XYZ file of C-alpha atoms in Angstrom:
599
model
C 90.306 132.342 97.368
C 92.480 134.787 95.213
C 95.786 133.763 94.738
C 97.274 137.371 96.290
C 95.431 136.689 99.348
C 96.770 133.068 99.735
C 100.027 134.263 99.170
C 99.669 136.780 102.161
C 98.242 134.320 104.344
C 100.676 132.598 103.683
C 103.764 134.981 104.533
C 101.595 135.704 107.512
C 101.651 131.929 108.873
C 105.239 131.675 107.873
C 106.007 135.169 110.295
C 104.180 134.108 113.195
C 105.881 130.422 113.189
C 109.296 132.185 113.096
C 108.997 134.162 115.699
C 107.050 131.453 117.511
C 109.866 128.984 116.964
C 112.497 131.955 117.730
C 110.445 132.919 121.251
C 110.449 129.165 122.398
C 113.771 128.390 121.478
C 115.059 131.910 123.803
C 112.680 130.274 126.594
C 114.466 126.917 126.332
C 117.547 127.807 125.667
C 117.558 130.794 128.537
C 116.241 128.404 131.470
C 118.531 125.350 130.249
C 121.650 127.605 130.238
C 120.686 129.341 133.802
C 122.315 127.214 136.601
C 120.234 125.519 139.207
C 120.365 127.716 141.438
C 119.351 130.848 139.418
C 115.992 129.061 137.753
C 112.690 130.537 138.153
C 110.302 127.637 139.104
C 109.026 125.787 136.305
C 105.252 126.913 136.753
C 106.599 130.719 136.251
C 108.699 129.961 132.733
C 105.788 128.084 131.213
C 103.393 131.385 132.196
C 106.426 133.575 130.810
C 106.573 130.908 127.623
C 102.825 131.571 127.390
C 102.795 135.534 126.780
C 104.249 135.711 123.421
C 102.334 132.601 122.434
C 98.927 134.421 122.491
C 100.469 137.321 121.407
C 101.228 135.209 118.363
C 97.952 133.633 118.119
C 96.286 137.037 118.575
C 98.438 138.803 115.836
C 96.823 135.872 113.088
C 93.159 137.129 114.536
C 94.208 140.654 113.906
C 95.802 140.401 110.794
C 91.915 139.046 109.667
C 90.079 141.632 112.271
C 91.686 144.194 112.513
C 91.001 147.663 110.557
C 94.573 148.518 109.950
C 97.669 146.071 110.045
C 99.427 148.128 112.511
C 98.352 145.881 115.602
C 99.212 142.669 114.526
C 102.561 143.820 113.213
C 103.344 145.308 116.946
C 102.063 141.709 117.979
C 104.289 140.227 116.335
C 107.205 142.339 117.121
C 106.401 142.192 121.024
C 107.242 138.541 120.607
C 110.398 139.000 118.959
C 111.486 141.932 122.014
C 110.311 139.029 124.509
C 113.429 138.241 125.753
C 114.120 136.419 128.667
C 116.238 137.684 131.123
C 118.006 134.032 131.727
C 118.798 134.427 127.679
C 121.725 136.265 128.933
C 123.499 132.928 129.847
C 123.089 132.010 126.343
C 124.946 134.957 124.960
C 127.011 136.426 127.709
C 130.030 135.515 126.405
C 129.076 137.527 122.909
C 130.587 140.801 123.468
C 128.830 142.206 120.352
C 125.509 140.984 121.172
C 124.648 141.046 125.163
C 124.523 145.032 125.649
C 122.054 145.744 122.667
C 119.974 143.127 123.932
C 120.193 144.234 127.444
C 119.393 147.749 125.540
C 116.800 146.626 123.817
C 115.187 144.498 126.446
C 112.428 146.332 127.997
C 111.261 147.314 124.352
C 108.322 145.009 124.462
C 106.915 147.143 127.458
C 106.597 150.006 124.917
C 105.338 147.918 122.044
C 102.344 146.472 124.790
C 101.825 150.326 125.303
C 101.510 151.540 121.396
C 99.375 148.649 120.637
C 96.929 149.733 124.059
C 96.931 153.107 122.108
C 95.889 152.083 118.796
C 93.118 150.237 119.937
C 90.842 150.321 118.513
C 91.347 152.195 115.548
C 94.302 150.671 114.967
C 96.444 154.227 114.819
C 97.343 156.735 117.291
C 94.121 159.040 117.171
C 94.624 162.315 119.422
C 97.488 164.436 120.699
C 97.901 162.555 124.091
C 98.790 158.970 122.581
C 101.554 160.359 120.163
C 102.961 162.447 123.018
C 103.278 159.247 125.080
C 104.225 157.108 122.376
C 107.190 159.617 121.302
C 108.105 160.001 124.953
C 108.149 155.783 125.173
C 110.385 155.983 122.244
C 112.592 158.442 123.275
C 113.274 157.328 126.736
C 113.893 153.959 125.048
C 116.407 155.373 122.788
C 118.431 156.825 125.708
C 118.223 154.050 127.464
C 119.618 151.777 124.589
C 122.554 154.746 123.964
C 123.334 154.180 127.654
C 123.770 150.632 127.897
C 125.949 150.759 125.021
C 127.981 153.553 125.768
C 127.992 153.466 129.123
C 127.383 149.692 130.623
C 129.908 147.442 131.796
C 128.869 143.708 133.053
C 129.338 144.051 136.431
C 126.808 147.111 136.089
C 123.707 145.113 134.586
C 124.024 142.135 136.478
C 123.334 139.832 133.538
C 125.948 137.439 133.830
C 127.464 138.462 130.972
C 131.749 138.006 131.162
C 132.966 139.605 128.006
C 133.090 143.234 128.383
C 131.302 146.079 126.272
C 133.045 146.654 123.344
C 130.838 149.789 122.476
C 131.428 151.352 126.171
C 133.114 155.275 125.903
C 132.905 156.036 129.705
C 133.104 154.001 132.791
C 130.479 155.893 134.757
C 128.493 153.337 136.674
C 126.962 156.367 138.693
C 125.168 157.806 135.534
C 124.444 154.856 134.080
C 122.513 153.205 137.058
C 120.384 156.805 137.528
C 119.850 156.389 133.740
C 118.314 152.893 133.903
C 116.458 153.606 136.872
C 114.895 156.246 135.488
C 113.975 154.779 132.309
C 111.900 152.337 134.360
C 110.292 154.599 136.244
C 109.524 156.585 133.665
C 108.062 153.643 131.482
C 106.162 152.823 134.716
C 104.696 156.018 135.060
C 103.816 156.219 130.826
C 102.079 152.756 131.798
C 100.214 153.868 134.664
C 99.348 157.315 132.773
C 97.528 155.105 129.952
C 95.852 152.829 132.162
C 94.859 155.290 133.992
C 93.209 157.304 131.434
C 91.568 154.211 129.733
C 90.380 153.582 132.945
C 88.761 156.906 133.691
C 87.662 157.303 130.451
C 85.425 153.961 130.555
C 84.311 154.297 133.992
C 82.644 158.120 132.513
C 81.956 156.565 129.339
C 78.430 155.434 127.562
C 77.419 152.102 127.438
C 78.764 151.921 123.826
C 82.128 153.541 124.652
C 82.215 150.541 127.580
C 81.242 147.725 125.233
C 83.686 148.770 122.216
C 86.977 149.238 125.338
C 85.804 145.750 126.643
C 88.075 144.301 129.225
C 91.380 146.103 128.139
C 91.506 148.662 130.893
C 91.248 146.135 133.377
C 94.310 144.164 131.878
C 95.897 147.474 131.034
C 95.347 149.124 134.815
C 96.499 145.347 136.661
C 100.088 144.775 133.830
C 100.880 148.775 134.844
C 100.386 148.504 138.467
C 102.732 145.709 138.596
C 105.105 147.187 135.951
C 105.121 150.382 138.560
C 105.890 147.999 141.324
C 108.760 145.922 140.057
C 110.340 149.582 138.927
C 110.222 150.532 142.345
C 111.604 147.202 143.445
C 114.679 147.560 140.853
C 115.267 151.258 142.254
C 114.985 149.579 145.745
C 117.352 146.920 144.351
C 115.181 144.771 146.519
C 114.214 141.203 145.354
C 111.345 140.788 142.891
C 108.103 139.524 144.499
C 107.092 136.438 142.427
C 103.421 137.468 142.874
C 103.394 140.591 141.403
C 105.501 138.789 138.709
C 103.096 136.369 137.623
C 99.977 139.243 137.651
C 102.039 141.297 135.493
C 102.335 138.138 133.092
C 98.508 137.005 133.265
C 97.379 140.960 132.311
C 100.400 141.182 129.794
C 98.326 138.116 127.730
C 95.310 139.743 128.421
C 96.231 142.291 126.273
C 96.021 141.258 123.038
C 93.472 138.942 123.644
C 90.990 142.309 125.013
C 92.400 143.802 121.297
C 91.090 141.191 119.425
C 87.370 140.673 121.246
C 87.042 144.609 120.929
C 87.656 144.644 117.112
C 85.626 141.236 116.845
C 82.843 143.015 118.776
C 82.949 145.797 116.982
C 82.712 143.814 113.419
C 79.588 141.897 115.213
C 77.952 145.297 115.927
C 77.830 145.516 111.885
C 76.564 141.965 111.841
C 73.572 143.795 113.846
C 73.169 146.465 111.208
C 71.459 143.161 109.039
C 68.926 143.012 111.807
C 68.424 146.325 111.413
C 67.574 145.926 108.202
C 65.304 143.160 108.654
C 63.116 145.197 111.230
C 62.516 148.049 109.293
C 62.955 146.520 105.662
C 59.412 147.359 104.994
C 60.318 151.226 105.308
C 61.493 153.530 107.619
C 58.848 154.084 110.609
C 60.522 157.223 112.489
C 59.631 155.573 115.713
C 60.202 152.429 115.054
C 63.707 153.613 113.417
C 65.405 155.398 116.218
C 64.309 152.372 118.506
C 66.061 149.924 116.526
C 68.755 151.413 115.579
C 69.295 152.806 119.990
C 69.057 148.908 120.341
C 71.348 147.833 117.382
C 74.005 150.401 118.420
C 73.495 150.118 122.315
C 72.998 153.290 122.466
C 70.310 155.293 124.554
C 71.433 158.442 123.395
C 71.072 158.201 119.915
C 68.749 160.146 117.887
C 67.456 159.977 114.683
C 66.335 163.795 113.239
C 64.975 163.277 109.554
C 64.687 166.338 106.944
C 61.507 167.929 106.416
C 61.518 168.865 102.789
C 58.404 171.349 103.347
C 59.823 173.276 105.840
C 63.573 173.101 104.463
C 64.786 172.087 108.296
C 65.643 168.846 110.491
C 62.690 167.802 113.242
C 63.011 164.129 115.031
C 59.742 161.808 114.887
C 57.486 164.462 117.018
C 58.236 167.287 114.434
C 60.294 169.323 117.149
C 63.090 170.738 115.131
C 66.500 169.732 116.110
C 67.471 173.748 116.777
C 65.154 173.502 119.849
C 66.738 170.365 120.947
C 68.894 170.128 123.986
C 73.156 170.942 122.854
C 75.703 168.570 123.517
C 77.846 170.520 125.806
C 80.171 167.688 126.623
C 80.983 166.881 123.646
C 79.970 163.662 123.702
C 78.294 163.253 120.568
C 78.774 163.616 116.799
C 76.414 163.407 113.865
C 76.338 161.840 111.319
C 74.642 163.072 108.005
C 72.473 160.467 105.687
C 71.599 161.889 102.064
C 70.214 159.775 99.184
C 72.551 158.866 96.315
C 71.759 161.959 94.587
C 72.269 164.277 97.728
C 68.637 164.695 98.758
C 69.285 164.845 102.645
C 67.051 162.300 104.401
C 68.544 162.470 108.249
C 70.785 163.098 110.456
C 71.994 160.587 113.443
C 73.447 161.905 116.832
C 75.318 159.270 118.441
C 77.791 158.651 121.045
C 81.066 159.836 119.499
C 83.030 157.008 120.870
C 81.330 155.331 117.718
C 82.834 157.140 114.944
C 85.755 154.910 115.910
C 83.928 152.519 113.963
C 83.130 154.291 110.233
C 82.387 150.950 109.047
C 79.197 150.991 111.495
C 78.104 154.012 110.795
C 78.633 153.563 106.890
C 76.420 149.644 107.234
C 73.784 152.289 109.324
C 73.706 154.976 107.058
C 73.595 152.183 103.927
C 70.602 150.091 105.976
C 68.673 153.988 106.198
C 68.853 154.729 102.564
C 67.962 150.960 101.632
C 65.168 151.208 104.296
C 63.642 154.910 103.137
C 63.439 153.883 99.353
C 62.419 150.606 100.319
C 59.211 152.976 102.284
C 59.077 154.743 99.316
C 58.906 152.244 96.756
C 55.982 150.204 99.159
C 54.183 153.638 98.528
C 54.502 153.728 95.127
C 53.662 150.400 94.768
C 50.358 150.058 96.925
C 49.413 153.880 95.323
C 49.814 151.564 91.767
C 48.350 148.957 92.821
C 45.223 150.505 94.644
C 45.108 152.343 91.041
C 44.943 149.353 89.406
C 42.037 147.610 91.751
C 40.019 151.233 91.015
C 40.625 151.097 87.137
C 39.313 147.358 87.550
C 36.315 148.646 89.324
C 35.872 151.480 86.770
C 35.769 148.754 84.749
C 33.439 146.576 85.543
C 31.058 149.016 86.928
C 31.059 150.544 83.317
C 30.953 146.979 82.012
C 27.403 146.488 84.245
C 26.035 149.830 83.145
C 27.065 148.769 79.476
C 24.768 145.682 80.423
C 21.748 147.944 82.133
C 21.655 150.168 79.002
C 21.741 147.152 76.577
C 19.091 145.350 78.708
C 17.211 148.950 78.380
C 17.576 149.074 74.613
C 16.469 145.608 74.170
C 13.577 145.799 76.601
C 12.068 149.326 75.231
C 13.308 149.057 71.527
C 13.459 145.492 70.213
C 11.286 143.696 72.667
C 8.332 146.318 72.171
C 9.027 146.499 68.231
C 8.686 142.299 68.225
C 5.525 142.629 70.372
C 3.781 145.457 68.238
C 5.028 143.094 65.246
C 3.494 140.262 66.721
C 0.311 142.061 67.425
C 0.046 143.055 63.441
C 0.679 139.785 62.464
C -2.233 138.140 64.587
C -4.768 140.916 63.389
C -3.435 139.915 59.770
C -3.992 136.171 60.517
C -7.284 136.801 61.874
C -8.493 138.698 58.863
C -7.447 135.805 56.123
C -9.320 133.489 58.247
C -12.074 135.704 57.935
C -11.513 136.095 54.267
C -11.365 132.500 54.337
C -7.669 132.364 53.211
C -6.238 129.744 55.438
C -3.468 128.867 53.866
C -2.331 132.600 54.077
C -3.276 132.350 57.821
C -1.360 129.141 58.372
C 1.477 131.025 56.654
C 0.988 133.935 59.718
C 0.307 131.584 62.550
C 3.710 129.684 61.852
C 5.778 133.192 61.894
C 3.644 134.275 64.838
C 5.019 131.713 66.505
C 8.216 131.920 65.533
C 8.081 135.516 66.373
C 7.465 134.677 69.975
C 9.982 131.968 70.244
C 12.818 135.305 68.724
C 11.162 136.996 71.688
C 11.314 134.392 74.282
C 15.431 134.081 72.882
C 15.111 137.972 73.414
C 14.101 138.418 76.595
C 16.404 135.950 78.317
C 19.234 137.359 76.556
C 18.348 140.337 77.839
C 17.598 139.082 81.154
C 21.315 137.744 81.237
C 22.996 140.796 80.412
C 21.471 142.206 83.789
C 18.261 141.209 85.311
C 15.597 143.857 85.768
C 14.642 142.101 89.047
C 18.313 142.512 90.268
C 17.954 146.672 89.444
C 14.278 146.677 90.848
C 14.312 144.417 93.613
C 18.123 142.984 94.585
C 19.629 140.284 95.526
C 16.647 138.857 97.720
C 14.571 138.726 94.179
C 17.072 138.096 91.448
C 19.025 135.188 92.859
C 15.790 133.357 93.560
C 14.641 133.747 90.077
C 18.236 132.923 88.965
C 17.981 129.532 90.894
C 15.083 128.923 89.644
C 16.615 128.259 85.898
C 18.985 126.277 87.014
C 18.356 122.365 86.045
C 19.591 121.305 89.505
C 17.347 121.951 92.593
C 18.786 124.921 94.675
C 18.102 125.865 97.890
C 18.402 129.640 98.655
C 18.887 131.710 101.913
C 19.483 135.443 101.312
C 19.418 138.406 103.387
C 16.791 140.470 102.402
C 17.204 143.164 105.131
C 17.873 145.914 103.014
C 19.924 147.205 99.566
C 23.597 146.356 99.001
C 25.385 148.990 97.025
C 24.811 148.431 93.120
C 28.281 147.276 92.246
C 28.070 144.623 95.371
C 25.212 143.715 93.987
C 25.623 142.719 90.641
C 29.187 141.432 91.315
C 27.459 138.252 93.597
C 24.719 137.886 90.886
C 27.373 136.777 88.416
C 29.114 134.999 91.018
C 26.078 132.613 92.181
C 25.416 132.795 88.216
C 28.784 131.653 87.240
C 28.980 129.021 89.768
C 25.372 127.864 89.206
C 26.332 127.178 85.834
C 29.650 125.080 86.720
C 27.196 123.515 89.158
C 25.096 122.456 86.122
C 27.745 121.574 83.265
C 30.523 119.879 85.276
C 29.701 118.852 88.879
C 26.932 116.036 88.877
C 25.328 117.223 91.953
C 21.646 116.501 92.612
C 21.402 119.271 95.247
C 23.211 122.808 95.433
C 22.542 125.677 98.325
C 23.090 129.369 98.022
C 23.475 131.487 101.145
C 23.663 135.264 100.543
C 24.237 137.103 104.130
C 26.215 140.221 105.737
C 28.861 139.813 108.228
C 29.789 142.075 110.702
C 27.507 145.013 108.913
C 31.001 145.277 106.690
C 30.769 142.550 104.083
C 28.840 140.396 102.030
C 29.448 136.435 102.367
C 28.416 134.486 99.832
C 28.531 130.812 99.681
C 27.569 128.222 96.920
C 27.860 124.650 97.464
C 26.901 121.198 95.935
C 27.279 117.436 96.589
C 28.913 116.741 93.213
C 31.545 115.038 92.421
C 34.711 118.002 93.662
C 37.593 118.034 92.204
C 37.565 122.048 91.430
C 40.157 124.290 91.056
C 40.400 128.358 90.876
C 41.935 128.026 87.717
C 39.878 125.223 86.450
C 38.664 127.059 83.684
C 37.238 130.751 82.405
C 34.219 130.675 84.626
C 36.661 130.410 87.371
C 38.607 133.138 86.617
C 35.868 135.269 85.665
C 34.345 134.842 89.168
C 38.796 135.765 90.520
C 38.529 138.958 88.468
C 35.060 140.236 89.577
C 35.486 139.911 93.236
C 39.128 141.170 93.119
C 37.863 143.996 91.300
C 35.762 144.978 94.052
C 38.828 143.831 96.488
C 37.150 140.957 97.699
C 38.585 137.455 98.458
C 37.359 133.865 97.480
C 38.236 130.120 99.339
C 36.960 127.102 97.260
C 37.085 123.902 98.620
C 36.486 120.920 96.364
C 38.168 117.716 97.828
C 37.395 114.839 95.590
C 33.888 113.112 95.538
C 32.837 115.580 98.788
C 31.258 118.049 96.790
C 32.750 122.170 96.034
C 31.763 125.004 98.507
C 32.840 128.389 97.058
C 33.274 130.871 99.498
C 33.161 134.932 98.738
C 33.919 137.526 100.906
C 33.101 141.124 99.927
C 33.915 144.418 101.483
C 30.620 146.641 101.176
C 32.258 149.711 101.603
C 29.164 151.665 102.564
C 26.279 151.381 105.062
C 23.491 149.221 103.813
C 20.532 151.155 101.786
C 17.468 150.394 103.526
C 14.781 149.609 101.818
């Protein structure tokens, strides 16, 4: 933790003790110094003790919560202007002090109000809360002017004995219409909030209800019974202990709504990771405005993205967002999404009580972005990466036609040279026989035979470049004949229904090759199997096995790897299993692309 930020958590926890200790020690002190027969019941000061305790506790969550520090500084200040009336025993006989506390002493009414107003933003946002707030204030101010200038102690009826030393007038006429009228008036400011927080959620969206949260229930219940005791104090009738304690239960209600509004607002940005998570693999229009109508809890949200084509804005369907339904209410802002470089990607219609909360809409327009190029970069990607697998299968299909024409060149150029050689020679040897030269046709018979064993060499290195019977007959010929070479006994079952495509072709020749070799050199089997069938008229599935010894791996050597990059060339997939002493299947699995050729 930076050492700035302890510091202010610090001055933080030192404020709210203070004023703690300062509100506890009024409490005390007030109900201690109030006779007997004056004391509220003990259930009532512990609930009137209470209020400015959560406010206290509250103002730590907001100064951590909350946007601005304007709400837990009114908090805090609404514990200080807490004041008990019974307090007045305690300093009745201050002449200085009792009248601009008994001025002062309805001041936390107007602080509950400002800090209702500033939620949740945590400033006064439109033209109606500043004229109430600067009307609170006001009326305050007069109020305060006439208990100093005006109040005597017989005229508050605070039990105060030293008179006012700041009093100009004695007119207890004025004075009483004055303070009357201040309550009534801070009733009515009370009743005029709660009322339009009130009406306002009770019309309001689903997200406009979940952001207010419980406050204009506590807000409506505190300023009915604020209304009530004014009218009781203008009655001068005795205060109904009922109403009292409501007032008191919905006055700590208050902050604690504040706080679970700004802490559900920060978890509705929490969401915007969820968000994320759904559509991290790009953004699916559909998909898109779903998630992001569930994220925000709102129905009405829509999600119009730019059509760089046609130079406009159309949501998922492609119906441009001029032929979409207006807003006449009002109810709804937008909010514009560009990439980092201003390319506009979309705009979002939501319910406006959410631009309350930028943060939101900055973690949803952030989790768009993130989620578009993460779309676009998937594209890119799999368009590089299905490049790649094609320049493989250029590859190796120019690799096997490489093979055909050497096979070609060896079978019609060398091999028929060798032959025609071999044919000269044995005429030659048959003439110094005749001649009755034999050494000389010793001499020929030993390079005839040599000849034919270069030939022999010859043809079966041409025969492993690529098979003739694989070009001329397929896989139903050449993997016979190819089994047939090998030292240990194979038994093979292949489909000989019709013609694979060439490529498919020669890719599982060198795969049963390959693998018929490793069966040879390295396994110790006395038995192997080859199975050669289509599945599904789709692919070709190709399985070698023998009961050697196991103990194989894909990257057990070239062979292996040879055999990886053939059939992922062709975007085929291979499963070897090769537990010890149980023998190795090897299992391929390729995509034929095409129909079969029939024969």
């Amino acid at each position: 933790m930076a050492p700035g930020r302890k510091g202010r958590i610090a001055r933080r926890t030192a404020v709210i003790t203070v004023v703690v200790a300062l509100s506890l020690w009024m409490e005390i002190a007030g109900f201690l110094a109030t006779p007997e027969s004056e004391r509220p019941e003990v259930s009532y000061t512990t609930l009137h003790a209470i209020v400015p305790l959560v406010f206290a506790a509250c103002a730590g969550v907001a100064w951590r919560i909350s946007p601005t520090r304007v709400p837990p500084r009114l908090m805090v200040a609404f514990v200080v202007l807490w004041i008990p009336q019974s307090i007045y025993h305690v300093i009745g006989g201050m002449e200085w002090l009792w009248p601009i506390v008994r001025g002062v002493d309805l001041g936390w009414a107007v602080i509950a109000g400002i800090l209702v107003m500033v939620y949740p933003k945590g400033y006064l946002s439109d033209r109606f809360d500043r004229w109430i707030a600067g009307i609170a204030i006001v009326t305050s101010i007069v109020n305060l002017l006439a208990v100093l200038l005006l109040a005597s102690p017989q005229d508050v009826a605070c039990g105060c004995v030293d008179p006012n030393p700041y009093r100009i007038a004695d007119a207890p006429a004025l004075f009483a219409l004055i303070d009357i009228g201040y309550r009534i008036v801070g009733g009515a400011l009370a009743l005029a909030i709660a009322g339009r927080l009130l009406v306002r959620w009770v019309r309001a969206s689903v997200p406009a209800r979940t952001v207010a949260f419980l406050m204009p229930l506590a807000l409506f219940a505190w300023a009915t019974t604020l209304a009530a005791q004014a009218v009781s104090y203008a009655a001068a009738s005795t205060a109904n202990t009922v109403l009292n304690t409501v007032s008191l239960i919905a006055m700590a209600s208050i902050p604690v709504s504040f706080d679970a509004g700004v802490a559900h607002a920060r978890n509705m940005r929490a969401r915007v990771a969820d968000l994320m998570r759904i559509t991290r693999e790009g953004a699916d229009r559909g998909l898109w405005a779903e998630s992001l109508a569930r994220t925000l809890r709102d129905a009405s949200v829509r999600v119009y993205w730019w059509d760089e084509e046609r130079g406009r804005y159309a949501d998922a369907a492609g119906t441009p967002i001029d032929e979409v339904d207006a807003d006449p209410r009002g109810s709804h802002s937008i909010l514009p999404v560009a990439s980092p470089l201003g390319t506009p990607i979309a705009l979002i219609r939501h319910d406006r009580v959410l631009t309350d909360n930028m943060r939101l809409l900055d973690g949803v327009s952030s989790a768009l972005r993130l989620s578009v190029d993460n779309g676009r970069l998937r594209s890119e990607i799999e368009r590089t990466l299905e490049q790649v697998r094609q320049s493989r299968q250029r590859i190796v299909e120019a690799g096997d036609e490489a093979r055909r024409r050497i096979e070609r060149d060896l079978h019609d150029g060398a091999q028929q040279h060798l032959v025609s050689l071999g044919m000269r020679l044995r005429l030659a040897a048959n003439a110094a026989r005749d001649a009755g030269d034999e050494q000389l046709a010793t001499e020929l018979e030993d390079a005839i035979r040599m000849l034919n064993q270069s030939l022999k060499e010859l043809r079966e290195l041409a025969h492993g470049i690529h098979p003739s019977l694989l070009s001329s007959g397929g896989l139903a010929l050449a993997v016979p004949e190819l089994a047939g070479r090998c030292p240990v006994p194979v038994a093979v079952d292949v489909q000989a229904e019709g013609r694979l495509p060439e490529l498919i072709e020669s890719t599982a020749y060198f795969v049963v090759a390959e693998a018929l070799a490793n069966i040879a050199k390295h396994s110790g089997a006395t038995r192997a199997w080859v199975r050669a069938h289509v599945v599904d008229g789709d692919r070709l599935e190709l399985v070698v096995r023998d009961n050697g010894r196991g103990g194989a791996g894909l990257d057990g050597g070239t062979g292996m790897l040879g055999i990886s990059d053939r059939v992922d060339a062709v975007d085929g997939t291979i499963d070897l299993e090769s537990p010890p002493g149980a023998g190795t299947t090897l299992t391929v699995h390729i995509p034929l692309g095409r129909p079969l050729i029939e024969d």
